[in-house]
Coordinates of C-alpha atoms in Angstrom, one line a residue:
Chain A
M1 CA -34.5 -0.2 -30.7
D2 CA -31.9 0.7 -33.4
P3 CA -29.3 -2.0 -33.5
K4 CA -26.5 0.4 -32.9
D5 CA -28.1 1.5 -29.8
A6 CA -28.4 -2.1 -28.6
T7 CA -24.7 -2.5 -29.4
Q8 CA -23.8 0.6 -27.5
S9 CA -26.0 -0.2 -24.6
A10 CA -24.4 -3.8 -24.3
S11 CA -20.9 -2.6 -24.6
C12 CA -21.7 0.1 -21.8
S13 CA -22.7 -2.4 -19.4
T14 CA -19.6 -4.6 -19.7
V15 CA -16.4 -3.7 -18.1
C16 CA -14.0 -2.1 -20.5
V17 CA -10.3 -2.7 -20.6
N18 CA -8.7 -0.1 -22.7
N19 CA -5.6 -2.1 -23.7
P20 CA -5.2 -3.6 -27.3
H21 CA -2.3 -5.8 -26.1
L22 CA -4.5 -7.9 -23.9
D23 CA -6.2 -10.0 -26.9
A24 CA -2.8 -11.0 -28.0
M25 CA -2.0 -12.7 -24.8
K26 CA -2.5 -16.4 -24.5
D27 CA -2.7 -16.3 -20.8
D28 CA -3.1 -13.5 -18.3
I29 CA -1.7 -13.9 -14.9
L30 CA -3.3 -11.6 -12.2
Y31 CA -0.2 -12.0 -10.0
H32 CA -1.3 -10.1 -7.0
F33 CA -4.6 -12.1 -6.8
S34 CA -2.7 -15.3 -7.5
L35 CA -5.2 -16.0 -10.2
G36 CA -5.0 -16.5 -14.0
T37 CA -6.9 -17.0 -17.2
R38 CA -5.2 -20.5 -17.7
T39 CA -5.3 -21.7 -14.2
H40 CA -8.9 -20.4 -13.2
D41 CA -12.3 -20.6 -14.9
L42 CA -12.9 -16.9 -14.2
P43 CA -16.3 -16.6 -15.9
N44 CA -17.5 -19.5 -13.9
M45 CA -16.0 -18.2 -10.6
F46 CA -16.9 -14.6 -11.1
G47 CA -19.4 -14.2 -13.9
D48 CA -22.2 -13.3 -11.7
V49 CA -20.6 -10.6 -9.7
K50 CA -22.7 -7.4 -9.7
F51 CA -21.2 -5.5 -6.6
V52 CA -17.6 -5.3 -5.9
C53 CA -16.9 -3.7 -2.4
V54 CA -13.2 -2.8 -1.6
G55 CA -11.5 -1.6 1.6
G56 CA -8.0 -1.3 2.9
S57 CA -8.1 -4.0 5.5
P58 CA -8.2 -7.7 4.8
W59 CA -9.9 -8.3 8.2
R60 CA -12.5 -5.7 7.4
M61 CA -13.4 -7.2 4.0
K62 CA -13.6 -10.7 5.5
S63 CA -16.0 -9.4 8.1
F64 CA -18.0 -7.4 5.4
N65 CA -18.4 -10.7 3.5
E66 CA -19.7 -12.2 6.5
Y67 CA -22.0 -9.4 7.1
I68 CA -23.4 -9.3 3.6
A69 CA -24.0 -13.0 3.5
A70 CA -26.1 -12.7 6.6
E71 CA -27.9 -9.7 5.3
L72 CA -28.7 -11.5 1.9
N73 CA -29.8 -14.7 3.9
M74 CA -27.0 -16.5 1.9
E75 CA -24.7 -17.5 4.9
D76 CA -23.6 -21.1 4.9
P77 CA -23.2 -22.0 8.6
K78 CA -20.7 -24.8 7.6
S79 CA -18.6 -22.6 5.4
E80 CA -15.6 -20.7 6.6
Y81 CA -15.7 -18.3 3.6
P82 CA -12.6 -19.2 1.8
N83 CA -10.2 -16.4 0.8
I84 CA -10.1 -16.7 -3.0
C85 CA -6.5 -15.2 -3.0
A86 CA -5.3 -17.5 -0.5
G87 CA -2.2 -18.2 -2.7
T88 CA -0.8 -14.7 -1.9
D89 CA -0.8 -12.3 1.0
R90 CA -1.0 -9.1 -1.2
F91 CA -4.7 -8.9 -1.3
A92 CA -7.7 -11.0 0.3
M93 CA -10.9 -11.6 -1.7
Y94 CA -14.2 -13.2 -0.6
K95 CA -17.5 -13.8 -2.5
T96 CA -21.1 -14.1 -1.5
G97 CA -23.5 -14.6 -4.5
P98 CA -23.2 -11.5 -6.6
V99 CA -21.1 -9.5 -4.1
L100 CA -17.1 -9.7 -4.2
S101 CA -15.3 -8.2 -1.4
V102 CA -11.6 -7.4 -2.0
S103 CA -8.9 -5.6 0.1
H104 CA -6.6 -3.0 -1.4
G105 CA -4.0 -2.2 1.2
M106 CA -3.2 1.5 1.9
G107 CA -2.5 4.4 -0.6
V108 CA -3.0 4.9 -4.3
P109 CA -0.2 2.5 -5.7
S110 CA -1.7 -0.4 -3.8
I111 CA -5.2 0.1 -4.8
A112 CA -4.0 0.8 -8.4
I113 CA -2.4 -2.7 -8.5
M114 CA -5.6 -4.3 -7.1
L115 CA -7.9 -2.3 -9.6
H116 CA -5.9 -3.2 -12.7
E117 CA -6.3 -6.9 -11.8
L118 CA -9.9 -6.6 -10.6
I119 CA -10.8 -4.7 -13.8
K120 CA -9.2 -7.5 -16.0
L121 CA -10.8 -10.2 -13.9
L122 CA -14.2 -8.7 -14.3
H123 CA -13.5 -8.4 -18.1
H124 CA -12.2 -11.9 -18.4
A125 CA -15.2 -13.3 -16.3
R126 CA -17.6 -11.3 -18.8
C127 CA -19.3 -9.6 -15.9
T128 CA -21.9 -6.9 -16.6
D129 CA -23.6 -4.1 -14.9
V130 CA -21.0 -3.9 -12.0
T131 CA -21.0 -1.4 -9.3
I132 CA -18.0 -0.9 -7.2
I133 CA -17.8 0.7 -3.8
R134 CA -15.1 1.6 -1.6
I135 CA -15.8 1.2 2.1
G136 CA -13.2 2.9 4.1
T137 CA -12.0 5.0 7.0
S138 CA -11.0 8.6 6.8
G139 CA -10.1 11.8 8.8
G140 CA -13.0 14.4 9.0
I141 CA -13.0 18.1 8.7
G142 CA -15.5 19.8 10.7
L143 CA -17.6 16.7 11.1
E144 CA -18.6 14.9 14.1
P145 CA -16.6 11.7 14.3
G146 CA -18.5 8.7 13.1
T147 CA -20.1 10.7 10.3
V148 CA -20.1 8.9 6.9
V149 CA -19.0 10.7 3.9
I150 CA -20.2 9.7 0.3
T151 CA -17.6 11.3 -1.9
K152 CA -18.8 13.8 -4.7
Q153 CA -15.4 14.4 -6.2
S154 CA -12.1 13.2 -5.1
V155 CA -9.6 16.3 -4.9
D156 CA -5.8 16.6 -4.6
A157 CA -3.9 18.4 -2.0
T158 CA -4.6 21.6 -3.7
F159 CA -8.4 20.9 -3.6
L160 CA -8.6 20.3 -7.3
P161 CA -10.6 17.3 -8.7
K162 CA -7.8 15.6 -10.7
F163 CA -5.6 12.6 -10.5
E164 CA -2.0 12.8 -11.9
Q165 CA -0.3 9.8 -13.2
V166 CA 3.2 9.3 -14.7
I167 CA 3.1 7.1 -17.8
L168 CA 6.6 6.6 -19.7
G169 CA 7.8 9.6 -17.7
K170 CA 5.0 12.0 -18.8
T171 CA 2.4 13.2 -16.5
V172 CA -1.3 12.4 -17.5
V173 CA -4.1 14.0 -15.9
H174 CA -7.4 12.1 -15.1
N175 CA -10.8 13.4 -14.1
T176 CA -11.9 12.2 -10.5
D177 CA -15.8 12.6 -10.7
L178 CA -17.8 9.7 -9.2
D179 CA -21.3 8.5 -10.2
Q180 CA -23.6 11.3 -8.7
S181 CA -26.8 9.2 -9.2
L182 CA -25.2 6.3 -7.1
A183 CA -24.1 8.8 -4.5
E184 CA -27.6 10.1 -4.3
E185 CA -29.1 6.7 -4.0
L186 CA -26.6 5.8 -1.2
L187 CA -27.5 9.0 0.6
Q188 CA -31.3 8.1 0.3
C189 CA -30.5 4.6 1.6
S190 CA -28.8 6.2 4.6
K191 CA -31.7 8.5 5.5
E192 CA -34.1 5.5 5.3
L193 CA -31.8 3.5 7.8
N194 CA -31.7 6.4 10.1
Q195 CA -28.7 5.2 12.2
F196 CA -26.0 7.6 11.6
E197 CA -25.3 11.1 10.0
T198 CA -24.2 10.7 6.2
V199 CA -23.3 13.6 4.0
I200 CA -22.1 14.0 0.4
G201 CA -19.0 16.0 0.0
N202 CA -15.5 16.2 -1.5
T203 CA -12.8 13.8 -0.3
M204 CA -9.2 14.9 -0.4
C205 CA -6.8 12.0 -1.5
T206 CA -3.2 12.2 -0.4
L207 CA -0.1 10.1 -0.9
D208 CA 1.0 10.5 2.8
F209 CA -0.9 10.0 6.0
Y210 CA 1.2 12.4 8.2
E211 CA 2.8 15.5 6.6
G212 CA 0.6 14.9 3.5
Q213 CA -2.6 15.3 5.8
A214 CA -1.1 18.2 7.8
R215 CA -0.6 16.0 10.9
L216 CA 1.6 17.2 13.7
D217 CA 2.4 13.8 14.9
G218 CA 4.6 12.2 12.4
A219 CA 8.3 11.3 12.6
F220 CA 8.9 14.8 10.8
C221 CA 7.0 17.9 10.8
S222 CA 8.3 21.2 9.3
Y223 CA 5.3 23.5 10.1
T224 CA 3.4 25.0 13.0
E225 CA 0.0 24.1 14.5
K226 CA -1.3 27.5 12.9
D227 CA 0.1 26.4 9.4
K228 CA -1.9 23.2 9.9
Q229 CA -5.1 24.8 10.9
D230 CA -5.0 27.3 8.1
Y231 CA -4.4 24.5 5.5
L232 CA -7.3 22.4 6.9
N233 CA -9.6 25.5 7.0
K234 CA -8.7 26.2 3.5
A235 CA -9.6 22.6 2.6
N236 CA -12.8 23.0 4.6
K237 CA -13.9 26.2 2.6
A238 CA -13.1 24.2 -0.7
G239 CA -15.7 21.8 0.2
V240 CA -13.4 19.0 1.6
C241 CA -15.4 16.9 4.1
N242 CA -12.7 14.2 4.7
I243 CA -9.3 12.8 3.8
E244 CA -8.2 9.5 2.8
M245 CA -5.5 7.9 0.6
E246 CA -7.1 5.8 -2.3
S247 CA -10.4 7.6 -3.8
A248 CA -8.6 9.5 -6.6
V249 CA -7.2 6.6 -8.6
L250 CA -10.5 4.5 -7.8
A251 CA -12.6 7.4 -9.4
A252 CA -10.2 7.7 -12.4
M253 CA -9.8 4.1 -13.1
C254 CA -13.4 3.1 -12.6
K255 CA -14.4 6.1 -15.1
L256 CA -12.0 4.7 -17.7
S257 CA -13.5 1.2 -17.4
G258 CA -17.2 2.4 -17.3
L259 CA -17.8 1.1 -13.8
R260 CA -20.3 2.7 -11.7
A261 CA -18.2 3.8 -8.4
A262 CA -18.8 5.3 -5.1
V263 CA -16.4 6.0 -2.1
V264 CA -18.2 5.7 1.3
C265 CA -16.0 6.4 4.3
V266 CA -16.5 7.1 7.9
T267 CA -14.7 9.9 9.6
L268 CA -12.7 8.4 12.7
L269 CA -11.8 11.9 14.2
D270 CA -12.3 15.6 13.4
R271 CA -8.8 16.7 12.2
L272 CA -9.6 20.3 13.2
K273 CA -9.5 19.0 16.7
G274 CA -6.7 16.5 16.6
D275 CA -4.4 14.1 14.9
Q276 CA -4.3 10.9 16.8
L277 CA -6.9 8.0 16.7
S278 CA -7.4 8.0 20.5
S279 CA -11.1 7.0 20.6
S280 CA -11.4 3.5 22.3
H281 CA -11.1 0.4 20.1
E282 CA -14.9 -0.2 20.7
V283 CA -15.9 3.1 19.4
L284 CA -13.5 2.9 16.3
Q285 CA -15.0 -0.5 15.6
N286 CA -18.4 0.9 15.8
Y287 CA -17.6 3.6 13.4
Q288 CA -15.9 1.3 11.0
Q289 CA -19.1 -0.7 10.7
R290 CA -21.1 2.3 9.4
P291 CA -20.1 2.2 5.8
Q292 CA -20.6 -1.7 5.8
I293 CA -24.2 -1.3 7.2
L294 CA -24.9 1.5 4.6
V295 CA -23.5 -0.4 1.7
G296 CA -25.0 -3.7 2.8
S297 CA -28.4 -2.0 3.0
Y298 CA -28.0 -0.6 -0.5
I299 CA -27.0 -3.8 -2.0
K300 CA -30.0 -5.7 -0.4
K301 CA -32.4 -3.1 -1.6
Q302 CA -30.9 -3.1 -5.2
L303 CA -30.9 -6.8 -5.4
R304 CA -34.7 -6.9 -4.2
A305 CA -35.6 -4.5 -6.9
R306 CA -34.0 -6.6 -9.5
A307 CA -35.6 -9.7 -8.3
G308 CA -38.9 -7.8 -8.4
R309 CA -38.3 -6.9 -11.9
S310 CA -37.4 -10.3 -13.3
Chain B
M1 CA 38.0 12.9 22.9
D2 CA 36.9 16.3 22.9
P3 CA 33.4 16.4 24.8
K4 CA 31.7 18.2 21.8
D5 CA 32.8 15.2 19.7
A6 CA 31.3 12.7 22.1
T7 CA 28.0 14.6 22.0
Q8 CA 27.9 14.7 18.2
S9 CA 28.8 11.2 18.0
A10 CA 26.1 10.2 20.5
S11 CA 23.5 12.2 18.8
C12 CA 24.5 10.9 15.3
S13 CA 23.9 7.3 16.4
T14 CA 20.5 7.9 17.8
V15 CA 17.4 7.9 15.6
C16 CA 16.3 11.5 14.8
V17 CA 12.9 12.6 14.7
N18 CA 12.5 16.1 13.3
N19 CA 9.2 17.1 14.9
P20 CA 9.2 19.6 17.8
H21 CA 5.5 18.8 18.5
L22 CA 6.3 15.3 19.6
D23 CA 7.8 16.3 22.9
A24 CA 4.6 18.0 23.9
M25 CA 2.6 14.8 23.4
K26 CA 1.7 13.0 26.6
D27 CA 1.0 9.8 24.7
D28 CA 2.0 8.6 21.1
I29 CA -0.4 6.1 19.6
L30 CA 1.5 4.3 16.7
Y31 CA -2.0 3.5 15.2
H32 CA -1.0 1.3 12.4
F33 CA 1.4 -0.9 14.5
S34 CA -1.3 -1.1 17.3
L35 CA 1.4 0.1 19.7
G36 CA 1.8 3.1 21.8
T37 CA 4.0 4.8 24.5
R38 CA 1.3 4.6 27.3
T39 CA 0.2 0.9 26.4
H40 CA 3.6 -0.5 25.7
D41 CA 7.2 -0.2 27.3
L42 CA 8.9 0.5 24.0
P43 CA 12.5 0.9 25.4
N44 CA 12.1 -2.6 27.0
M45 CA 10.7 -4.3 23.8
F46 CA 12.8 -2.6 21.3
G47 CA 15.9 -0.8 22.9
D48 CA 18.2 -3.5 21.7
V49 CA 17.3 -3.3 18.0
K50 CA 20.3 -2.8 15.6
F51 CA 18.8 -4.0 12.3
V52 CA 15.4 -3.5 10.8
C53 CA 14.6 -5.4 7.7
V54 CA 11.5 -4.4 5.8
G55 CA 9.6 -6.0 2.9
G56 CA 6.3 -5.7 1.2
S57 CA 4.8 -9.1 2.1
P58 CA 4.0 -10.0 5.8
W59 CA 4.5 -13.7 4.9
R60 CA 8.0 -13.0 3.7
M61 CA 8.9 -11.0 6.7
K62 CA 7.7 -13.8 9.0
S63 CA 9.8 -16.2 7.0
F64 CA 12.6 -14.0 7.2
N65 CA 12.4 -13.7 10.9
E66 CA 12.5 -17.4 11.3
Y67 CA 15.5 -17.6 8.9
I68 CA 17.5 -15.0 10.8
A69 CA 16.7 -16.8 14.2
A70 CA 18.1 -19.9 12.7
E71 CA 21.2 -18.1 11.3
L72 CA 22.0 -16.5 14.5
N73 CA 21.2 -19.7 16.7
M74 CA 18.6 -17.7 18.5
E75 CA 15.6 -19.9 17.4
D76 CA 13.3 -21.0 20.0
P77 CA 11.9 -24.4 18.9
K78 CA 8.9 -24.0 21.2
S79 CA 8.1 -20.4 20.1
E80 CA 5.7 -19.4 17.4
Y81 CA 7.3 -16.1 16.9
P82 CA 4.4 -13.8 17.7
N83 CA 3.4 -11.1 15.5
I84 CA 4.2 -8.0 17.5
C85 CA 1.4 -6.1 15.7
A86 CA -1.2 -8.8 16.1
G87 CA -3.8 -6.0 17.1
T88 CA -4.0 -4.8 13.5
D89 CA -3.7 -6.2 9.9
R90 CA -2.0 -3.2 8.5
F91 CA 1.5 -4.4 9.1
A92 CA 3.2 -7.5 10.7
M93 CA 6.2 -7.2 12.9
Y94 CA 8.5 -9.8 14.3
K95 CA 11.7 -9.7 16.5
T96 CA 14.6 -11.9 17.1
G97 CA 17.4 -10.5 19.3
P98 CA 18.7 -7.3 17.7
V99 CA 16.8 -7.8 14.5
L100 CA 13.3 -6.5 13.8
S101 CA 11.3 -7.6 10.7
V102 CA 8.5 -5.5 9.5
S103 CA 6.1 -5.6 6.5
H104 CA 5.3 -2.4 4.6
G105 CA 2.7 -3.3 1.9
M106 CA 2.9 -2.0 -1.6
G107 CA 3.8 1.4 -2.7
V108 CA 5.3 4.8 -1.4
P109 CA 2.2 5.7 0.7
S110 CA 2.1 2.3 2.6
I111 CA 5.8 2.1 3.3
A112 CA 5.7 5.9 4.4
I113 CA 3.1 5.3 7.2
M114 CA 5.2 2.4 8.4
L115 CA 8.5 4.3 8.4
H116 CA 6.9 7.4 10.2
E117 CA 5.8 5.0 13.1
L118 CA 8.9 2.8 12.8
I119 CA 11.1 5.9 13.2
K120 CA 9.1 7.1 16.3
L121 CA 9.2 3.6 17.6
L122 CA 13.0 3.6 17.4
H123 CA 13.1 7.0 18.9
H124 CA 10.8 6.2 21.9
A125 CA 12.7 3.0 22.5
R126 CA 16.1 5.0 22.4
C127 CA 17.7 2.7 19.9
T128 CA 21.1 3.5 18.7
D129 CA 23.2 2.6 15.6
V130 CA 20.3 1.3 13.7
T131 CA 20.7 0.0 10.1
I132 CA 17.5 -0.5 8.0
I133 CA 17.5 -2.8 4.9
R134 CA 14.5 -3.3 2.6
I135 CA 14.5 -6.8 1.1
G136 CA 12.2 -6.8 -1.8
T137 CA 11.4 -7.9 -5.3
S138 CA 11.6 -6.0 -8.5
G139 CA 11.5 -6.0 -12.3
G140 CA 15.1 -6.0 -13.8
I141 CA 16.3 -4.0 -16.9
G142 CA 18.8 -6.0 -19.0
L143 CA 19.7 -8.4 -16.1
E144 CA 19.2 -12.1 -15.8
P145 CA 16.2 -12.9 -13.7
G146 CA 17.4 -13.7 -10.1
T147 CA 19.9 -11.2 -10.1
V148 CA 20.1 -9.1 -6.8
V149 CA 20.4 -5.3 -7.0
I150 CA 21.8 -3.2 -4.2
T151 CA 20.4 0.3 -4.8
K152 CA 22.9 3.1 -5.3
Q153 CA 20.4 5.9 -5.9
S154 CA 16.6 5.7 -6.1
V155 CA 15.5 7.5 -9.3
D156 CA 12.0 8.7 -10.3
A157 CA 10.2 7.9 -13.6
T158 CA 12.3 10.7 -15.5
F159 CA 15.5 8.8 -14.0
L160 CA 16.3 11.8 -11.5
P161 CA 17.5 10.9 -7.9
K162 CA 14.6 12.8 -6.2
F163 CA 11.5 12.2 -4.1
E164 CA 8.6 14.5 -4.3
Q165 CA 6.4 15.0 -1.4
V166 CA 3.4 17.4 -1.1
I167 CA 3.2 19.1 2.4
L168 CA 0.2 21.6 3.1
G169 CA -0.4 21.6 -0.7
K170 CA 3.2 22.5 -1.7
T171 CA 5.9 20.2 -3.4
V172 CA 9.0 19.5 -1.3
V173 CA 11.9 17.8 -3.0
H174 CA 14.1 15.2 -1.1
N175 CA 17.4 13.6 -1.9
T176 CA 17.2 9.7 -2.4
D177 CA 20.9 8.8 -1.9
L178 CA 21.5 5.8 0.1
D179 CA 24.4 4.8 2.2
Q180 CA 27.2 3.9 -0.3
S181 CA 29.5 2.1 2.4
L182 CA 26.6 -0.1 3.3
A183 CA 26.0 -0.9 -0.3
E184 CA 29.7 -1.7 -0.8
E185 CA 29.7 -4.0 2.5
L186 CA 26.6 -5.9 1.2
L187 CA 28.2 -6.4 -2.3
Q188 CA 31.3 -7.7 -0.5
C189 CA 29.2 -10.0 1.6
S190 CA 27.5 -11.4 -1.7
K191 CA 30.9 -12.0 -3.3
E192 CA 32.0 -14.1 -0.2
L193 CA 28.7 -16.0 -0.3
N194 CA 29.1 -16.7 -4.0
Q195 CA 25.6 -18.1 -4.5
F196 CA 23.9 -15.6 -7.0
E197 CA 24.7 -12.6 -9.0
T198 CA 24.5 -9.2 -7.4
V199 CA 25.2 -5.8 -8.6
I200 CA 25.1 -2.1 -7.4
G201 CA 22.9 0.1 -9.7
N202 CA 20.1 2.6 -9.7
T203 CA 16.6 1.7 -8.9
M204 CA 13.7 3.4 -10.5
C205 CA 10.8 3.9 -7.9
T206 CA 7.3 4.3 -9.5
L207 CA 3.7 5.0 -8.1
D208 CA 2.1 2.5 -10.5
F209 CA 3.1 -1.1 -11.2
Y210 CA 1.4 -1.3 -14.7
E211 CA 1.4 1.8 -16.8
G212 CA 3.8 3.4 -14.4
Q213 CA 6.4 0.7 -15.2
A214 CA 5.6 0.8 -18.9
R215 CA 3.8 -2.7 -18.8
L216 CA 1.6 -3.7 -21.6
D217 CA -0.5 -6.1 -19.6
G218 CA -2.7 -3.7 -17.3
A219 CA -6.3 -3.0 -17.6
F220 CA -5.3 0.2 -19.5
C221 CA -2.4 0.8 -22.1
S222 CA -2.2 3.8 -24.2
Y223 CA 1.2 3.1 -25.8
T224 CA 2.8 0.7 -28.2
E225 CA 5.3 -2.1 -27.7
K226 CA 8.1 0.1 -29.3
D227 CA 7.2 3.1 -26.9
K228 CA 7.7 0.8 -24.0
Q229 CA 11.1 -0.6 -25.5
D230 CA 12.3 2.7 -26.1
Y231 CA 11.4 4.0 -22.6
L232 CA 13.0 1.0 -20.8
N233 CA 16.1 1.3 -23.0
K234 CA 16.3 4.9 -22.0
A235 CA 16.0 3.8 -18.4
N236 CA 18.8 1.3 -18.9
K237 CA 21.1 3.9 -20.5
A238 CA 20.5 6.2 -17.4
G239 CA 21.9 3.4 -15.3
V240 CA 18.5 2.0 -14.1
C241 CA 19.0 -1.7 -13.1
N242 CA 15.6 -2.5 -11.6
I243 CA 12.1 -0.9 -10.9
E244 CA 10.1 -1.2 -7.7
M245 CA 7.7 0.9 -5.8
E246 CA 9.0 1.9 -2.3
S247 CA 12.9 2.7 -2.5
A248 CA 12.5 6.6 -2.9
V249 CA 10.6 7.5 0.3
L250 CA 12.7 4.9 2.2
A251 CA 15.9 6.5 1.0
A252 CA 14.5 10.1 1.7
M253 CA 13.1 9.3 5.3
C254 CA 16.1 7.4 6.4
K255 CA 18.4 10.1 5.3
L256 CA 16.5 12.6 7.3
S257 CA 16.5 10.6 10.4
G258 CA 20.0 9.5 10.2
L259 CA 19.4 5.9 9.7
R260 CA 22.0 4.0 7.6
A261 CA 19.8 2.5 4.9
A262 CA 20.1 0.0 2.0
V263 CA 17.6 -1.5 -0.6
V264 CA 18.3 -5.1 -1.7
C265 CA 15.7 -6.4 -4.3
V266 CA 16.0 -9.4 -6.5
T267 CA 14.8 -9.0 -10.1
L268 CA 11.9 -11.6 -10.7
L269 CA 11.9 -11.1 -14.7
D270 CA 13.8 -9.0 -17.3
R271 CA 11.4 -6.3 -18.3
L272 CA 13.1 -5.9 -21.6
K273 CA 11.8 -9.5 -22.5
G274 CA 8.4 -9.4 -20.8
D275 CA 5.9 -8.1 -18.4
Q276 CA 4.1 -11.0 -16.7
L277 CA 5.6 -12.9 -13.7
S278 CA 5.3 -16.3 -15.5
S279 CA 8.2 -18.3 -13.9
S280 CA 7.0 -21.2 -11.7
H281 CA 6.2 -20.7 -8.1
E282 CA 9.2 -22.6 -7.1
V283 CA 11.5 -20.5 -9.2
L284 CA 10.1 -17.3 -7.9
Q285 CA 10.3 -18.5 -4.4
N286 CA 13.9 -19.2 -4.8
Y287 CA 14.6 -15.8 -6.2
Q288 CA 12.8 -14.2 -3.3
Q289 CA 15.0 -15.9 -0.7
R290 CA 18.2 -14.3 -2.3
P291 CA 17.8 -10.9 -0.6
Q292 CA 17.0 -12.7 2.7
I293 CA 20.2 -15.0 2.4
L294 CA 22.5 -11.9 1.6
V295 CA 21.0 -9.6 4.3
G296 CA 21.0 -12.5 6.7
S297 CA 24.6 -13.3 6.0
Y298 CA 25.6 -9.6 6.3
I299 CA 23.8 -9.3 9.8
K300 CA 25.5 -12.4 11.0
K301 CA 29.0 -11.1 10.1
Q302 CA 28.2 -7.5 11.5
L303 CA 27.1 -9.0 14.9
R304 CA 30.2 -11.3 15.0
A305 CA 32.5 -8.5 14.4
R306 CA 30.7 -6.5 17.2
A307 CA 30.9 -9.3 19.7
G308 CA 34.6 -9.6 18.8
R309 CA 35.2 -6.1 19.4
S310 CA 33.4 -6.0 22.8

């Protein structure tokens, strides 16, 4: 191998921070994780991480950590699985072997804070070959509730695959493509599982849950039922399978840092038929486990394949 | 009094939902609170609420609830102050007499979900004369850390007092003025307390904590230290005293629903001098209590004045 190729390949597999100022900092405080380079031995704590699973709810990420520990036969019956971010209530973080589970709250700004600090954490910990997967919930469009959607592209409220960010008062536009081979591998995994319907499609990412997603049941609504249906039908025709609130910035930031990324969300309802989450607690709980089951199975398969190669 | 005036006055003091579709709903599920009109007697649970205090962190809102209970001599030494939203981990909610304390997570989308459901809750509970105050943390510009800022106007990243929302793919612009008399009353209250510096000024509301606030310490940074200083100095000249991530949508939504609203944030650092929150835990804890102390004192004074009048 040409030495230049080796360098490129090595630099590709690490987690890129694109910030020349970081090197000059003596200490880096990851404030919203309550972690830092001076106070914590990040390479020792996180150096072996290969998969990061993220989701809005701290309870769901705790439960995913317990699920993956059992799947990988790494559960410790005596352990309570400590929350690594116990010093703060902004995010929750759990770890089992090479799998890190982190909550990100609701909406683009919340997950962006988490991702900035997660990317720095993976960089400081000198992690390599990291895959990040969001396991979330969403509203479906024209799909049976409970269907799992693997995102092809994250699109905005005008159905365009872009994420706009304001830096120093100026708008910067980012691409929101996700890793297509990872999406295909996840779809294949779901076919093998054969437990629930899974599709690959576009995901609309909005900044608001009510009017931003054409709901009729918010505190305010300035449009008619027909306006709503027209908009959602237009989205459907543009290839939008589901709507959630975090995929755009996850796609953009993971692309910028060279992380393989996927978004796997279950649809809790069909938005063409309603707005309220009126299914029973048990049904919604069952749906919410589907992305966990799929991603758990994928991680297990990947780790087995790697163990077989080594 | 002219009967027309009486009607206007009564309708002004209730909480307005501007949504003709709500009346047609048999049941309204406030999903992210795990509450609903069919499952909960909202007028009985919340009908007496006069003040709603909101803040990002669930721990802080729990602690504020305990603080206000002690201030109002309404503490119950036997009670654990149950989290009213215990059925979900999206938001936390506590109540002491006429004061409701609710967490809202980080960023505009997260607080917007909370506010949609809070405004519907107050409407369903037939609450009247409600004041809502955000007690938060922020980065200051040119102020001594620990200074409390009462927001005059919430401005965007170009220093304009507006909030842009996308509805059915189209941008709608809202005004972000806050209640000036409430701001003045809070400032007066802080003068009487005489415990810490408090100012009235503009607050910049951003969608990102790192590049969106001109920080040099995120995972990515595409500008120089000089670019950062120039931008923050421009903000300073435009009257921006502090930067946070929720005030714009709070101002816009409270205005639309006829709620008196204020934003009271402490500055944890001076952004002209740095980016990282490197003060000790104790110092930051002390700063974070300041908005609580000020708002607690204000509520106590208001309730005394009302009791005196009745």
